[in-house]
PDB file of C-alpha atoms in Angstrom:
ATOM      1  CA  MET A  17     117.798-178.926 -42.252  1.00 44.00           C
ATOM      2  CA  LYS A  18     114.433-178.446 -44.498  1.00 47.00           C
ATOM      3  CA  ARG A  19     113.007-177.215 -41.191  1.00 44.00           C
ATOM      4  CA  ILE A  20     115.670-174.408 -40.887  1.00 41.00           C
ATOM      5  CA  GLY A  21     114.965-173.399 -44.466  1.00 42.00           C
ATOM      6  CA  LEU A  22     111.483-173.271 -44.134  1.00 37.00           C
ATOM      7  CA  VAL A  23     111.682-170.924 -40.882  1.00 35.00           C
ATOM      8  CA  MET A  24     114.274-168.721 -42.989  1.00 38.00           C
ATOM      9  CA  ALA A  25     111.547-168.553 -45.657  1.00 38.00           C
ATOM     10  CA  GLY A  26     108.873-167.860 -43.471  1.00 42.00           C
ATOM     11  CA  LEU A  27     110.936-165.093 -41.716  1.00 39.00           C
ATOM     12  CA  LEU A  28     112.019-163.679 -45.090  1.00 42.00           C
ATOM     13  CA  VAL A  29     108.390-163.472 -46.263  1.00 39.00           C
ATOM     14  CA  GLY A  30     107.011-162.113 -43.211  1.00 41.00           C
ATOM     15  CA  GLY A  31     109.977-159.297 -43.195  1.00 42.00           C
ATOM     16  CA  THR A  32     108.921-158.477 -46.660  1.00 41.00           C
ATOM     17  CA  VAL A  33     105.158-158.058 -45.729  1.00 41.00           C
ATOM     18  CA  CYS A  34     105.939-155.994 -42.669  1.00 45.00           C
ATOM     19  CA  ALA A  35     108.518-154.098 -44.471  1.00 49.00           C
ATOM     20  CA  GLY A  36     106.122-153.052 -47.292  1.00 50.00           C
ATOM     21  CA  GLN A  37     102.991-151.868 -45.183  1.00 55.00           C
ATOM     22  CA  ASP A  38     103.817-148.627 -45.883  1.00 60.00           C
ATOM     23  CA  ALA A  39     104.699-148.658 -49.226  1.00 57.00           C
ATOM     24  CA  PRO A  40     102.086-147.573 -51.474  1.00 57.00           C
ATOM     25  CA  ALA A  41     100.454-149.936 -53.852  1.00 67.00           C
ATOM     26  CA  GLY A  42     101.334-150.257 -57.620  1.00 68.00           C
ATOM     27  CA  PRO A  43     103.668-148.333 -59.532  1.00 74.00           C
ATOM     28  CA  VAL A  44     105.022-145.075 -58.429  1.00 72.00           C
ATOM     29  CA  ALA A  45     106.052-141.874 -60.301  1.00 85.00           C
ATOM     30  CA  ASN A  46     108.635-140.945 -57.420  1.00 91.00           C
ATOM     31  CA  PRO A  47     109.460-144.144 -55.445  1.00 94.00           C
ATOM     32  CA  VAL A  48     111.975-142.981 -52.934  1.00 94.00           C
ATOM     33  CA  THR A  49     110.150-139.593 -52.050  1.00 95.00           C
ATOM     34  CA  THR A  50     106.644-141.456 -52.179  1.00 94.00           C
ATOM     35  CA  MET A  51     108.140-143.893 -49.576  1.00 95.00           C
ATOM     36  CA  VAL A  52     109.497-141.377 -47.063  1.00 96.00           C
ATOM     37  CA  LYS A  53     106.284-139.173 -47.255  1.00 96.00           C
ATOM     38  CA  SER A  54     104.517-142.495 -47.069  1.00 96.00           C
ATOM     39  CA  GLN A  55     105.949-143.057 -43.610  1.00 96.00           C
ATOM     40  CA  LEU A  56     105.756-139.978 -42.186  1.00 97.00           C
ATOM     41  CA  PRO A  57     102.146-139.773 -40.936  1.00 97.00           C
ATOM     42  CA  ARG A  58     102.919-143.314 -39.153  1.00 97.00           C
ATOM     43  CA  TYR A  59     105.822-142.121 -37.135  1.00 97.00           C
ATOM     44  CA  GLU A  60     104.281-138.931 -36.499  1.00 98.00           C
ATOM     45  CA  LYS A  61     101.229-140.762 -34.876  1.00 97.00           C
ATOM     46  CA  ASN A  62     103.642-143.349 -32.809  1.00 98.00           C
ATOM     47  CA  MET A  63     106.363-141.004 -31.838  1.00 98.00           C
ATOM     48  CA  VAL A  64     103.815-138.060 -30.794  1.00 98.00           C
ATOM     49  CA  GLY A  65     101.917-140.788 -29.334  1.00 98.00           C
ATOM     50  CA  ALA A  66     104.638-142.260 -27.226  1.00 98.00           C
ATOM     51  CA  ALA A  67     105.612-138.499 -26.320  1.00 98.00           C
ATOM     52  CA  ASP A  68     101.984-138.165 -24.669  1.00 98.00           C
ATOM     53  CA  LEU A  69     102.035-141.544 -22.966  1.00 98.00           C
ATOM     54  CA  MET A  70     104.731-140.782 -20.888  1.00 98.00           C
ATOM     55  CA  PRO A  71     103.751-138.899 -17.481  1.00 98.00           C
ATOM     56  CA  ALA A  72     105.032-135.572 -17.465  1.00 98.00           C
ATOM     57  CA  GLU A  73     106.724-136.172 -14.216  1.00 97.00           C
ATOM     58  CA  LYS A  74     108.969-138.923 -16.173  1.00 97.00           C
ATOM     59  CA  TYR A  75     110.390-136.688 -19.024  1.00 97.00           C
ATOM     60  CA  GLY A  76     113.472-136.332 -16.663  1.00 97.00           C
ATOM     61  CA  PHE A  77     113.824-140.200 -16.320  1.00 97.00           C
ATOM     62  CA  LYS A  78     117.324-141.907 -17.733  1.00 96.00           C
ATOM     63  CA  PRO A  79     117.486-145.462 -17.706  1.00 96.00           C
ATOM     64  CA  THR A  80     121.409-145.143 -16.846  1.00 96.00           C
ATOM     65  CA  ALA A  81     123.000-142.052 -15.726  1.00 96.00           C
ATOM     66  CA  GLU A  82     124.783-141.767 -18.892  1.00 97.00           C
ATOM     67  CA  MET A  83     122.023-141.739 -21.041  1.00 96.00           C
ATOM     68  CA  ASN A  84     119.758-138.930 -22.460  1.00 97.00           C
ATOM     69  CA  SER A  85     116.646-138.014 -20.236  1.00 97.00           C
ATOM     70  CA  PHE A  86     113.002-138.861 -22.295  1.00 98.00           C
ATOM     71  CA  GLY A  87     112.664-134.918 -22.502  1.00 97.00           C
ATOM     72  CA  HIS A  88     115.955-134.876 -24.426  1.00 97.00           C
ATOM     73  CA  VAL A  89     114.994-137.466 -26.703  1.00 97.00           C
ATOM     74  CA  VAL A  90     111.758-135.868 -27.530  1.00 98.00           C
ATOM     75  CA  MET A  91     113.748-132.631 -28.092  1.00 97.00           C
ATOM     76  CA  HIS A  92     116.095-134.409 -30.032  1.00 97.00           C
ATOM     77  CA  ILE A  93     113.501-135.834 -32.466  1.00 98.00           C
ATOM     78  CA  ALA A  94     111.737-132.419 -33.126  1.00 97.00           C
ATOM     79  CA  GLN A  95     115.435-130.991 -34.102  1.00 96.00           C
ATOM     80  CA  SER A  96     116.480-133.990 -36.207  1.00 96.00           C
ATOM     81  CA  ASN A  97     113.102-133.538 -38.127  1.00 97.00           C
ATOM     82  CA  TYR A  98     113.523-129.736 -38.389  1.00 97.00           C
ATOM     83  CA  PHE A  99     117.210-130.366 -39.887  1.00 96.00           C
ATOM     84  CA  LEU A 100     116.563-132.901 -42.192  1.00 97.00           C
ATOM     85  CA  CYS A 101     113.510-131.836 -43.622  1.00 97.00           C
ATOM     86  CA  ALA A 102     114.950-128.432 -44.216  1.00 97.00           C
ATOM     87  CA  LYS A 103     118.193-130.010 -45.782  1.00 96.00           C
ATOM     88  CA  ILE A 104     116.020-132.384 -47.913  1.00 97.00           C
ATOM     89  CA  SER A 105     113.528-129.828 -49.180  1.00 97.00           C
ATOM     90  CA  GLY A 106     115.908-126.830 -49.621  1.00 95.00           C
ATOM     91  CA  GLN A 107     113.283-124.772 -47.326  1.00 95.00           C
ATOM     92  CA  ALA A 108     114.648-122.953 -44.256  1.00 94.00           C
ATOM     93  CA  ALA A 109     113.232-124.225 -40.967  1.00 92.00           C
ATOM     94  CA  PRO A 110     111.483-121.971 -38.687  1.00 92.00           C
ATOM     95  CA  GLU A 111     113.147-120.707 -35.568  1.00 91.00           C
ATOM     96  CA  PHE A 112     112.356-122.654 -32.458  1.00 87.00           C
ATOM     97  CA  LYS A 113     113.801-123.054 -28.932  1.00 91.00           C
ATOM     98  CA  LEU A 114     113.467-126.119 -27.010  1.00 92.00           C
ATOM     99  CA  THR A 115     115.378-127.457 -24.620  1.00 91.00           C
ATOM    100  CA  ASP A 116     115.254-130.793 -22.849  1.00 85.00           C
ATOM    101  CA  ALA A 117     114.242-129.121 -19.514  1.00 89.00           C
ATOM    102  CA  ASP A 118     111.219-127.975 -21.376  1.00 93.00           C
ATOM    103  CA  GLY A 119     107.757-129.122 -19.737  1.00 94.00           C
ATOM    104  CA  LYS A 120     105.977-132.245 -21.373  1.00 97.00           C
ATOM    105  CA  ASP A 121     103.382-129.701 -22.798  1.00 97.00           C
ATOM    106  CA  LYS A 122     105.971-127.820 -24.753  1.00 97.00           C
ATOM    107  CA  LEU A 123     108.020-130.750 -25.735  1.00 98.00           C
ATOM    108  CA  VAL A 124     104.935-132.166 -27.445  1.00 98.00           C
ATOM    109  CA  ALA A 125     103.918-128.886 -28.978  1.00 97.00           C
ATOM    110  CA  GLY A 126     107.450-128.799 -30.725  1.00 97.00           C
ATOM    111  CA  LEU A 127     107.518-132.330 -31.753  1.00 98.00           C
ATOM    112  CA  LYS A 128     103.853-132.330 -33.572  1.00 98.00           C
ATOM    113  CA  ALA A 129     105.248-128.988 -35.130  1.00 97.00           C
ATOM    114  CA  SER A 130     108.134-130.509 -36.253  1.00 98.00           C
ATOM    115  CA  PHE A 131     106.335-133.273 -37.995  1.00 98.00           C
ATOM    116  CA  GLU A 132     103.717-130.566 -39.561  1.00 98.00           C
ATOM    117  CA  PHE A 133     106.750-128.417 -40.963  1.00 98.00           C
ATOM    118  CA  CYS A 134     108.342-132.131 -42.362  1.00 97.00           C
ATOM    119  CA  SER A 135     104.796-132.750 -43.991  1.00 97.00           C
ATOM    120  CA  THR A 136     104.648-129.301 -45.519  1.00 97.00           C
ATOM    121  CA  ALA A 137     108.618-129.292 -46.598  1.00 97.00           C
ATOM    122  CA  LEU A 138     108.479-132.609 -47.964  1.00 97.00           C
ATOM    123  CA  ALA A 139     105.040-132.231 -50.135  1.00 96.00           C
ATOM    124  CA  GLY A 140     106.924-130.725 -53.087  1.00 93.00           C
ATOM    125  CA  VAL A 141     110.063-133.035 -52.734  1.00 96.00           C
ATOM    126  CA  ASP A 142     110.323-135.512 -55.796  1.00 94.00           C
ATOM    127  CA  ASP A 143     112.671-138.060 -57.018  1.00 95.00           C
ATOM    128  CA  SER A 144     114.324-136.048 -59.570  1.00 95.00           C
ATOM    129  CA  LYS A 145     116.966-134.351 -57.298  1.00 94.00           C
ATOM    130  CA  LEU A 146     118.267-137.621 -55.279  1.00 95.00           C
ATOM    131  CA  SER A 147     121.531-137.241 -56.630  1.00 96.00           C
ATOM    132  CA  ASP A 148     121.998-133.554 -55.540  1.00 95.00           C
ATOM    133  CA  PRO A 149     124.899-132.986 -52.981  1.00 95.00           C
ATOM    134  CA  LEU A 150     124.016-132.090 -49.267  1.00 93.00           C
ATOM    135  CA  THR A 151     126.112-131.689 -46.803  1.00 93.00           C
ATOM    136  CA  LEU A 152     125.074-132.609 -42.980  1.00 92.00           C
ATOM    137  CA  PHE A 153     126.295-132.959 -39.439  1.00 85.00           C
ATOM    138  CA  GLY A 154     129.771-131.768 -39.402  1.00 85.00           C
ATOM    139  CA  ASN A 155     130.392-131.280 -43.168  1.00 88.00           C
ATOM    140  CA  ARG A 156     129.541-134.854 -43.830  1.00 91.00           C
ATOM    141  CA  GLN A 157     128.998-135.011 -47.552  1.00 94.00           C
ATOM    142  CA  THR A 158     125.813-137.160 -48.677  1.00 95.00           C
ATOM    143  CA  SER A 159     123.175-136.751 -51.269  1.00 96.00           C
ATOM    144  CA  ARG A 160     119.573-135.509 -50.870  1.00 96.00           C
ATOM    145  CA  ALA A 161     118.853-139.550 -51.359  1.00 96.00           C
ATOM    146  CA  GLY A 162     121.254-139.994 -48.059  1.00 96.00           C
ATOM    147  CA  ALA A 163     119.524-137.860 -46.340  1.00 96.00           C
ATOM    148  CA  LEU A 164     116.182-139.119 -46.892  1.00 97.00           C
ATOM    149  CA  ILE A 165     117.406-142.365 -45.931  1.00 96.00           C
ATOM    150  CA  ILE A 166     118.854-140.807 -42.769  1.00 96.00           C
ATOM    151  CA  LEU A 167     115.411-139.427 -41.977  1.00 97.00           C
ATOM    152  CA  SER A 168     113.609-142.526 -42.266  1.00 96.00           C
ATOM    153  CA  ASP A 169     116.374-144.596 -40.253  1.00 96.00           C
ATOM    154  CA  ASP A 170     116.204-141.578 -37.400  1.00 97.00           C
ATOM    155  CA  TRP A 171     112.332-142.116 -37.474  1.00 97.00           C
ATOM    156  CA  TYR A 172     112.679-145.861 -36.877  1.00 96.00           C
ATOM    157  CA  ASP A 173     115.858-145.784 -34.325  1.00 97.00           C
ATOM    158  CA  HIS A 174     114.045-142.503 -32.190  1.00 97.00           C
ATOM    159  CA  TYR A 175     110.589-144.439 -31.990  1.00 98.00           C
ATOM    160  CA  ALA A 176     112.294-147.834 -30.784  1.00 97.00           C
ATOM    161  CA  GLY A 177     114.141-145.466 -28.092  1.00 97.00           C
ATOM    162  CA  GLN A 178     111.129-143.998 -27.141  1.00 98.00           C
ATOM    163  CA  ALA A 179     109.416-147.316 -26.855  1.00 97.00           C
ATOM    164  CA  ILE A 180     111.996-148.748 -24.269  1.00 97.00           C
ATOM    165  CA  TYR A 181     111.968-145.734 -22.388  1.00 98.00           C
ATOM    166  CA  LEU A 182     108.083-146.237 -22.040  1.00 98.00           C
ATOM    167  CA  ARG A 183     108.603-150.108 -21.371  1.00 98.00           C
ATOM    168  CA  LEU A 184     111.182-149.357 -18.523  1.00 98.00           C
ATOM    169  CA  ASN A 185     108.199-147.335 -16.866  1.00 97.00           C
ATOM    170  CA  GLY A 186     105.647-149.958 -17.174  1.00 97.00           C
ATOM    171  CA  ILE A 187     104.014-148.130 -20.439  1.00 97.00           C
ATOM    172  CA  LEU A 188     102.770-150.159 -23.683  1.00 97.00           C
ATOM    173  CA  PRO A 189     104.319-147.947 -26.696  1.00 97.00           C
ATOM    174  CA  PRO A 190     101.727-146.956 -29.206  1.00 96.00           C
ATOM    175  CA  THR A 191     102.299-149.951 -31.446  1.00 95.00           C
ATOM    176  CA  ALA A 192     101.920-152.268 -28.854  1.00 94.00           C
ATOM    177  CA  GLN A 193      98.502-150.945 -27.674  1.00 90.00           C
ATOM    178  CA  PRO A 194      95.771-153.006 -27.679  1.00 90.00           C
ATOM    179  CA  ALA A 195      93.360-152.780 -30.648  1.00 86.00           C
ATOM    180  CA  PRO A 196      90.400-150.593 -29.715  1.00 84.00           C
ATOM    181  CA  ALA A 197      87.418-152.893 -29.169  1.00 86.00           C
ATOM    182  CA  LYS A 198      85.056-152.756 -32.182  1.00 83.00           C
TER     183      LYS A 198
END
């Protein structure tokens, strides 16, 4: 029993350390928005990196017939970024047209542009309006805080999906790549 308790304590401490890796140090004036903004560069690097790693000829890859293609996943991430960052910031998202049949170059460029939009759009967002109501997907009501959580969750979820698609094609995702030699 003591061994199980020690293992559980170790997992909790390890999980807390891992979860805090994106967190800014010290007291923060706007803890919620600052946390989400601090995640953005990491997920931009990893998700764009994953899109870059997948060969162009594999953008039509589907793990099963019922699943989306890798190209569709990349397109969907860009769409989600534009939609959620526009809603959270109150800014209009720029017009963009992507389809899952677009080539790798166009999809990766669209993904990069969506993260650039999020970075700009979220720059002026702070915690003062977290309780403001927002309407998302099919008239679902939430708050600005809820939309920030959905955005963060989307990054985690979509990167995990990209990583699976890469691994199914024998490619290590960005976060599993060996560290460069020093």
